[in-house]
Each structure stands twice: as C-alpha cells, then as structure tokens.
Amino acid sequence: LLLSMALVACGGDTEETAVDEGAAVDEGATVEEGGDCASEDVFCIGLVTDVGEIDDKSFNQSAWEGVEQAEADLNAQIDYIETGDAKDYASNIGLFAEDGYDVIVTVGFAMGEATAEAALAYPDIDFIGVDQFQGWPFDDDAANDIPNLAGLIFHEDQSGFLAGSLAAMMTETGKVGAVLGTDLVPPVVAFKEGYEAGALYINPDLELISTYHPGGMDVAFTDPEWGATTARQALDQGVDVLFGA
C-alpha cells in the first residue's frame, strides 16, 4: 500500500499511455522494449529486485504487486529486473535509468547504497527504496537529503510483537521459535526482538529458540535448504510455532 501511494505521488499527473507486461531481464540484457520511456507521453516504472526472484511469495513479489497496481491506476508501462548477484545492483538500476524510466523502485536494505548513488547520478528520475533509510549509508549532510529518493521503512518490531503474541497464545508445548535472515539487516533484527518481546509479554515462562542465518546478505535470503533444516531442528526440540523473517 505504501509503495502504491508513493508511486501515485510520483506519477499523479501522467497522461494515458500504452501498457506493457513486465518481464524478467537476464544479466547483461537491455530492458525489454515497449513504449519510448524517454518520451514525456509515456510514464515508465521499473523495479529491481534484491537477490531472488519476482515470485518469491514474499518481499520482491509484494513490491512488484504494488507496481502492478500502478500499471492500472496510472496507465504506466512497467517492467522488472531480477538481480541474481549483489554485484549487479548498480548495473541493473542503470539499465532502467539509461532507458529514461520515470520511477525506479529497488527492493531491500542491501540495495540502499546503489540506489542512493543512482539517485544522485540521475536527478530527474524518482527513486523509491523499499526497506531503505534515505540517508544511509552516507555520512555527509548533503547526501542525507536526496530530493528524488524516497525510502519506505516499516515498523517490523511492532509486526514482530503481534506475531510473538499470537505464537504465545497458540503454543501447546510452551516453546516457540524464529528462523531469520542475517542479523546484518536491521529490519530482521527488529522482527526478532519484537517477536520475542510479544511472546514473553503473553507468557514470561515461554522457551524461545531463535536462529539467524550465519551468512552475509548475498546468501542469507536465498538459502531455503538452511531454512528448512533450521526449522526442523527447532521442531525436533519441541517448538510448535515458528516465525520466519
């Protein structure tokens, strides 16, 4: 919903244009041709995923669904690029920027630096960074206010608290757990802390088993085998409610 609102703010004055279905773009390829995005008569929105696929049933997919809503509401031409490797963040963003896209959405905390640098390099393009703090990672005051960059951040601790409270009310074993991405990502830490606080708020005697992925941001969110194994280990220890973040 926040992404759709941000896109409306970026494109509220656009005229009716042709609509083209989004399609994945392989590494090194150019963005699939549709209308001329450099034209003032065509409003184009491009989304660059974090590592992972557009139909991940989670983070990338929900962001893409927001862009799809803008396709209908704003008569926008939309497309996406799936990032296979973190080293391609900047080049993938650059594909949309060089093609004259009006709005570029990037998904994930890890893309914050590449998004901010692109926003500085392309001041006429509006950038939306999902789970990104606008000033991060720059230290100087000038870079902390990039007028064409909006960061969407969320109250993960509050969401986690509600999930933990629900887990505490559902458990029959008195043991609840969490399987989490890397603690290098602040929202993941916020989910965990909120979850545990919510569970203990309901029942201070609960046993908590929370496990972070041991890898970095390049692997922590593309490792379902680790997720399955870690979940099974928690279940074997008596956990009967698991939270995944």
Short mmCIF file of C-alpha atoms in Angstrom, two decimals:
data_model
loop_
_atom_site.label_atom_id
_atom_site.label_comp_id
_atom_site.label_asym_id
_atom_site.label_seq_id
_atom_site.Cartn_x
_atom_site.Cartn_y
_atom_site.Cartn_z
CA LEU A 1 0.00 0.00 0.00
CA LEU A 2 2.80 2.43 0.86
CA LEU A 3 4.54 1.61 -2.40
CA SER A 4 1.36 2.27 -4.38
CA MET A 5 0.88 5.61 -2.59
CA ALA A 6 4.47 6.60 -3.32
CA LEU A 7 4.05 5.74 -6.98
CA VAL A 8 0.85 7.78 -7.18
CA ALA A 9 2.77 10.72 -5.73
CA CYS A 10 5.41 10.29 -8.43
CA GLY A 11 3.00 9.83 -11.31
CA GLY A 12 -0.24 11.56 -10.45
CA ASP A 13 -0.04 13.95 -13.41
CA THR A 14 0.75 11.41 -16.11
CA GLU A 15 -1.32 11.06 -19.27
CA GLU A 16 -2.85 7.82 -20.57
CA THR A 17 -0.22 5.58 -22.15
CA ALA A 18 0.20 2.12 -23.58
CA VAL A 19 0.62 -0.67 -21.03
CA ASP A 20 3.24 -3.40 -21.48
CA GLU A 21 3.50 -6.55 -19.36
CA GLY A 22 6.59 -6.76 -17.11
CA ALA A 23 9.17 -9.42 -17.87
CA ALA A 24 12.38 -10.56 -16.26
CA VAL A 25 15.63 -9.36 -17.78
CA ASP A 26 18.70 -11.56 -17.72
CA GLU A 27 22.04 -10.24 -16.55
CA GLY A 28 23.65 -8.09 -19.21
CA ALA A 29 20.47 -7.72 -21.26
CA THR A 30 18.72 -4.48 -22.09
CA VAL A 31 15.26 -3.70 -20.77
CA GLU A 32 12.54 -5.16 -22.96
CA GLU A 33 11.26 -2.59 -25.43
CA GLY A 34 7.77 -1.17 -25.14
CA GLY A 35 6.82 2.48 -25.48
CA ASP A 36 9.60 5.04 -25.51
CA CYS A 37 10.26 5.70 -21.84
CA ALA A 38 12.28 8.79 -22.73
CA SER A 39 9.09 10.35 -24.10
CA GLU A 40 7.10 12.67 -21.85
CA ASP A 41 3.94 10.90 -23.05
CA VAL A 42 4.97 7.53 -21.60
CA PHE A 43 5.17 7.01 -17.84
CA CYS A 44 7.53 4.15 -17.03
CA ILE A 45 8.16 2.38 -13.72
CA GLY A 46 10.96 -0.15 -13.33
CA LEU A 47 11.55 -2.44 -10.36
CA VAL A 48 14.87 -4.04 -9.48
CA THR A 49 14.66 -6.97 -7.08
CA ASP A 50 17.11 -7.85 -4.40
CA VAL A 51 18.77 -11.23 -4.91
CA GLY A 52 15.94 -13.65 -5.54
CA GLU A 53 13.01 -13.92 -7.88
CA ILE A 54 9.98 -11.75 -8.52
CA ASP A 55 7.57 -14.54 -7.45
CA ASP A 56 9.24 -15.31 -4.12
CA LYS A 57 5.89 -15.26 -2.25
CA SER A 58 7.46 -12.56 -0.09
CA PHE A 59 9.46 -9.36 -0.30
CA ASN A 60 10.11 -8.96 -4.02
CA GLN A 61 6.65 -10.20 -5.00
CA SER A 62 4.78 -7.81 -2.72
CA ALA A 63 6.75 -4.86 -4.09
CA TRP A 64 6.05 -5.94 -7.66
CA GLU A 65 2.33 -6.22 -6.89
CA GLY A 66 2.44 -2.58 -5.80
CA VAL A 67 3.98 -1.63 -9.15
CA GLU A 68 1.34 -3.68 -10.96
CA GLN A 69 -1.33 -1.68 -9.19
CA ALA A 70 0.31 1.48 -10.50
CA GLU A 71 0.13 0.00 -14.01
CA ALA A 72 -3.66 0.06 -13.75
CA ASP A 73 -4.09 3.22 -11.68
CA LEU A 74 -1.56 5.40 -13.54
CA ASN A 75 -1.62 3.85 -17.02
CA ALA A 76 2.06 3.14 -16.51
CA GLN A 77 4.39 0.98 -18.53
CA ILE A 78 6.11 -1.37 -16.09
CA ASP A 79 8.97 -3.83 -16.11
CA TYR A 80 11.31 -5.57 -13.69
CA ILE A 81 14.82 -6.92 -13.48
CA GLU A 82 15.67 -9.86 -11.22
CA THR A 83 19.04 -9.48 -9.52
CA GLY A 84 20.99 -12.71 -9.41
CA ASP A 85 24.12 -11.34 -7.75
CA ALA A 86 24.57 -8.39 -5.40
CA LYS A 87 27.41 -7.03 -7.55
CA ASP A 88 24.81 -6.28 -10.25
CA TYR A 89 22.70 -3.85 -8.17
CA ALA A 90 24.12 -0.71 -9.78
CA SER A 91 24.18 -2.04 -13.34
CA ASN A 92 20.60 -3.29 -13.12
CA ILE A 93 19.40 0.08 -11.84
CA GLY A 94 21.39 1.70 -14.62
CA LEU A 95 19.51 -0.25 -17.30
CA PHE A 96 16.26 1.46 -16.34
CA ALA A 97 17.93 4.84 -15.79
CA GLU A 98 19.59 4.86 -19.21
CA ASP A 99 16.29 3.92 -20.85
CA GLY A 100 14.64 7.02 -19.40
CA TYR A 101 12.34 5.44 -16.83
CA ASP A 102 10.42 7.95 -14.71
CA VAL A 103 10.41 5.93 -11.47
CA ILE A 104 12.78 3.19 -10.35
CA VAL A 105 11.86 1.01 -7.37
CA THR A 106 14.58 -1.00 -5.66
CA VAL A 107 13.77 -3.71 -3.14
CA GLY A 108 15.75 -4.36 0.00
CA PHE A 109 18.03 -2.86 2.61
CA ALA A 110 21.12 -4.16 0.81
CA MET A 111 20.35 -2.00 -2.23
CA GLY A 112 20.40 1.24 -0.26
CA GLU A 113 23.86 2.40 -1.30
CA ALA A 114 23.42 1.63 -5.01
CA THR A 115 20.00 3.32 -5.01
CA ALA A 116 21.25 6.49 -3.33
CA GLU A 117 24.19 6.73 -5.71
CA ALA A 118 21.88 6.30 -8.71
CA ALA A 119 19.51 8.96 -7.38
CA LEU A 120 22.40 11.40 -7.16
CA ALA A 121 23.54 10.49 -10.68
CA TYR A 122 20.04 10.78 -12.21
CA PRO A 123 18.32 13.74 -10.51
CA ASP A 124 15.42 13.74 -13.00
CA ILE A 125 14.33 10.21 -12.07
CA ASP A 126 12.33 9.45 -8.93
CA PHE A 127 13.66 6.54 -6.85
CA ILE A 128 11.79 4.51 -4.25
CA GLY A 129 13.82 2.26 -1.96
CA VAL A 130 11.87 -0.40 -0.09
CA ASP A 131 13.29 -1.02 3.40
CA GLN A 132 15.87 1.70 2.87
CA PHE A 133 16.75 4.69 5.02
CA GLN A 134 17.13 7.69 2.74
CA GLY A 135 20.37 8.95 4.27
CA TRP A 136 22.03 5.55 4.51
CA PRO A 137 24.96 4.92 4.04
CA PHE A 138 26.28 8.43 3.52
CA ASP A 139 27.71 10.45 6.38
CA ASP A 140 27.68 13.97 4.95
CA ASP A 141 24.63 16.16 5.44
CA ALA A 142 24.22 16.95 1.73
CA ALA A 143 23.70 13.29 0.84
CA ASN A 144 21.23 12.75 3.66
CA ASP A 145 18.54 14.69 1.80
CA ILE A 146 18.27 13.46 -1.78
CA PRO A 147 15.11 15.12 -3.12
CA ASN A 148 14.35 12.45 -5.75
CA LEU A 149 14.73 9.49 -3.37
CA ALA A 150 12.04 8.18 -1.04
CA GLY A 151 12.81 5.40 1.42
CA LEU A 152 9.96 3.19 2.60
CA ILE A 153 10.55 1.82 6.10
CA PHE A 154 8.22 -0.16 8.32
CA HIS A 155 7.58 -0.99 11.98
CA GLU A 156 9.00 -4.51 11.93
CA ASP A 157 9.26 -4.55 15.72
CA GLN A 158 5.53 -3.94 16.07
CA SER A 159 4.65 -6.57 13.48
CA GLY A 160 7.00 -8.99 15.20
CA PHE A 161 5.42 -8.23 18.57
CA LEU A 162 1.98 -9.17 17.25
CA ALA A 163 3.35 -12.38 15.71
CA GLY A 164 5.03 -13.27 19.00
CA SER A 165 1.88 -12.59 20.98
CA LEU A 166 -0.11 -14.82 18.65
CA ALA A 167 2.53 -17.56 18.89
CA ALA A 168 2.38 -17.46 22.68
CA MET A 169 -1.38 -17.85 22.61
CA MET A 170 -1.22 -20.76 20.16
CA THR A 171 1.62 -22.88 21.52
CA GLU A 172 0.81 -26.09 23.34
CA THR A 173 4.40 -27.04 24.18
CA GLY A 174 5.48 -23.73 25.69
CA LYS A 175 8.21 -23.42 23.05
CA VAL A 176 8.12 -21.01 20.11
CA GLY A 177 10.81 -20.20 17.60
CA ALA A 178 12.01 -17.96 14.79
CA VAL A 179 14.04 -18.71 11.66
CA LEU A 180 15.64 -15.49 10.49
CA GLY A 181 17.75 -13.92 7.78
CA THR A 182 21.07 -12.32 8.62
CA ASP A 183 21.37 -10.01 11.61
CA LEU A 184 23.29 -7.62 9.32
CA VAL A 185 19.88 -6.33 8.25
CA PRO A 186 18.26 -4.09 10.91
CA PRO A 187 14.64 -4.97 9.98
CA VAL A 188 15.39 -8.67 10.53
CA VAL A 189 16.75 -7.88 14.00
CA ALA A 190 13.66 -5.75 14.68
CA PHE A 191 11.39 -8.64 13.69
CA LYS A 192 13.22 -10.96 16.09
CA GLU A 193 13.27 -8.58 19.04
CA GLY A 194 9.62 -7.72 18.57
CA TYR A 195 8.62 -11.36 18.21
CA GLU A 196 10.38 -12.41 21.39
CA ALA A 197 9.03 -9.41 23.32
CA GLY A 198 5.48 -10.16 22.21
CA ALA A 199 5.75 -13.83 23.15
CA LEU A 200 7.15 -13.08 26.59
CA TYR A 201 4.57 -10.35 27.15
CA ILE A 202 1.86 -13.00 26.90
CA ASN A 203 3.78 -15.71 28.77
CA PRO A 204 7.06 -14.83 30.53
CA ASP A 205 7.80 -18.52 31.04
CA LEU A 206 7.94 -19.44 27.35
CA GLU A 207 11.10 -21.00 25.90
CA LEU A 208 12.36 -19.15 22.80
CA ILE A 209 14.56 -20.62 20.08
CA SER A 210 15.59 -18.00 17.51
CA THR A 211 18.26 -18.59 14.87
CA TYR A 212 19.88 -16.15 12.43
CA HIS A 213 21.34 -17.29 9.12
CA PRO A 214 25.15 -17.36 9.57
CA GLY A 215 25.89 -15.99 6.08
CA GLY A 216 26.00 -12.49 4.64
CA MET A 217 23.36 -10.55 2.74
CA ASP A 218 24.36 -12.22 -0.53
CA VAL A 219 23.24 -15.67 0.64
CA ALA A 220 21.03 -15.29 3.71
CA PHE A 221 17.81 -14.76 1.73
CA THR A 222 18.38 -17.33 -1.00
CA ASP A 223 19.00 -20.43 1.10
CA PRO A 224 15.77 -22.41 1.55
CA GLU A 225 17.69 -25.56 2.46
CA TRP A 226 19.13 -23.84 5.54
CA GLY A 227 15.68 -22.54 6.40
CA ALA A 228 14.14 -25.99 6.19
CA THR A 229 16.94 -27.63 8.18
CA THR A 230 16.89 -24.97 10.89
CA ALA A 231 13.10 -25.16 11.16
CA ARG A 232 13.28 -28.94 11.51
CA GLN A 233 15.86 -28.64 14.28
CA ALA A 234 13.55 -26.29 16.18
CA LEU A 235 10.60 -28.64 15.72
CA ASP A 236 12.70 -31.53 16.99
CA GLN A 237 13.33 -29.52 20.16
CA GLY A 238 9.59 -29.19 20.82
CA VAL A 239 8.83 -25.86 19.13
CA ASP A 240 5.29 -25.92 17.76
CA VAL A 241 5.03 -22.35 16.39
CA LEU A 242 7.69 -20.92 14.04
CA PHE A 243 8.07 -17.37 12.75
CA GLY A 244 10.05 -16.78 9.55
CA ALA A 245 11.56 -13.36 8.78
#
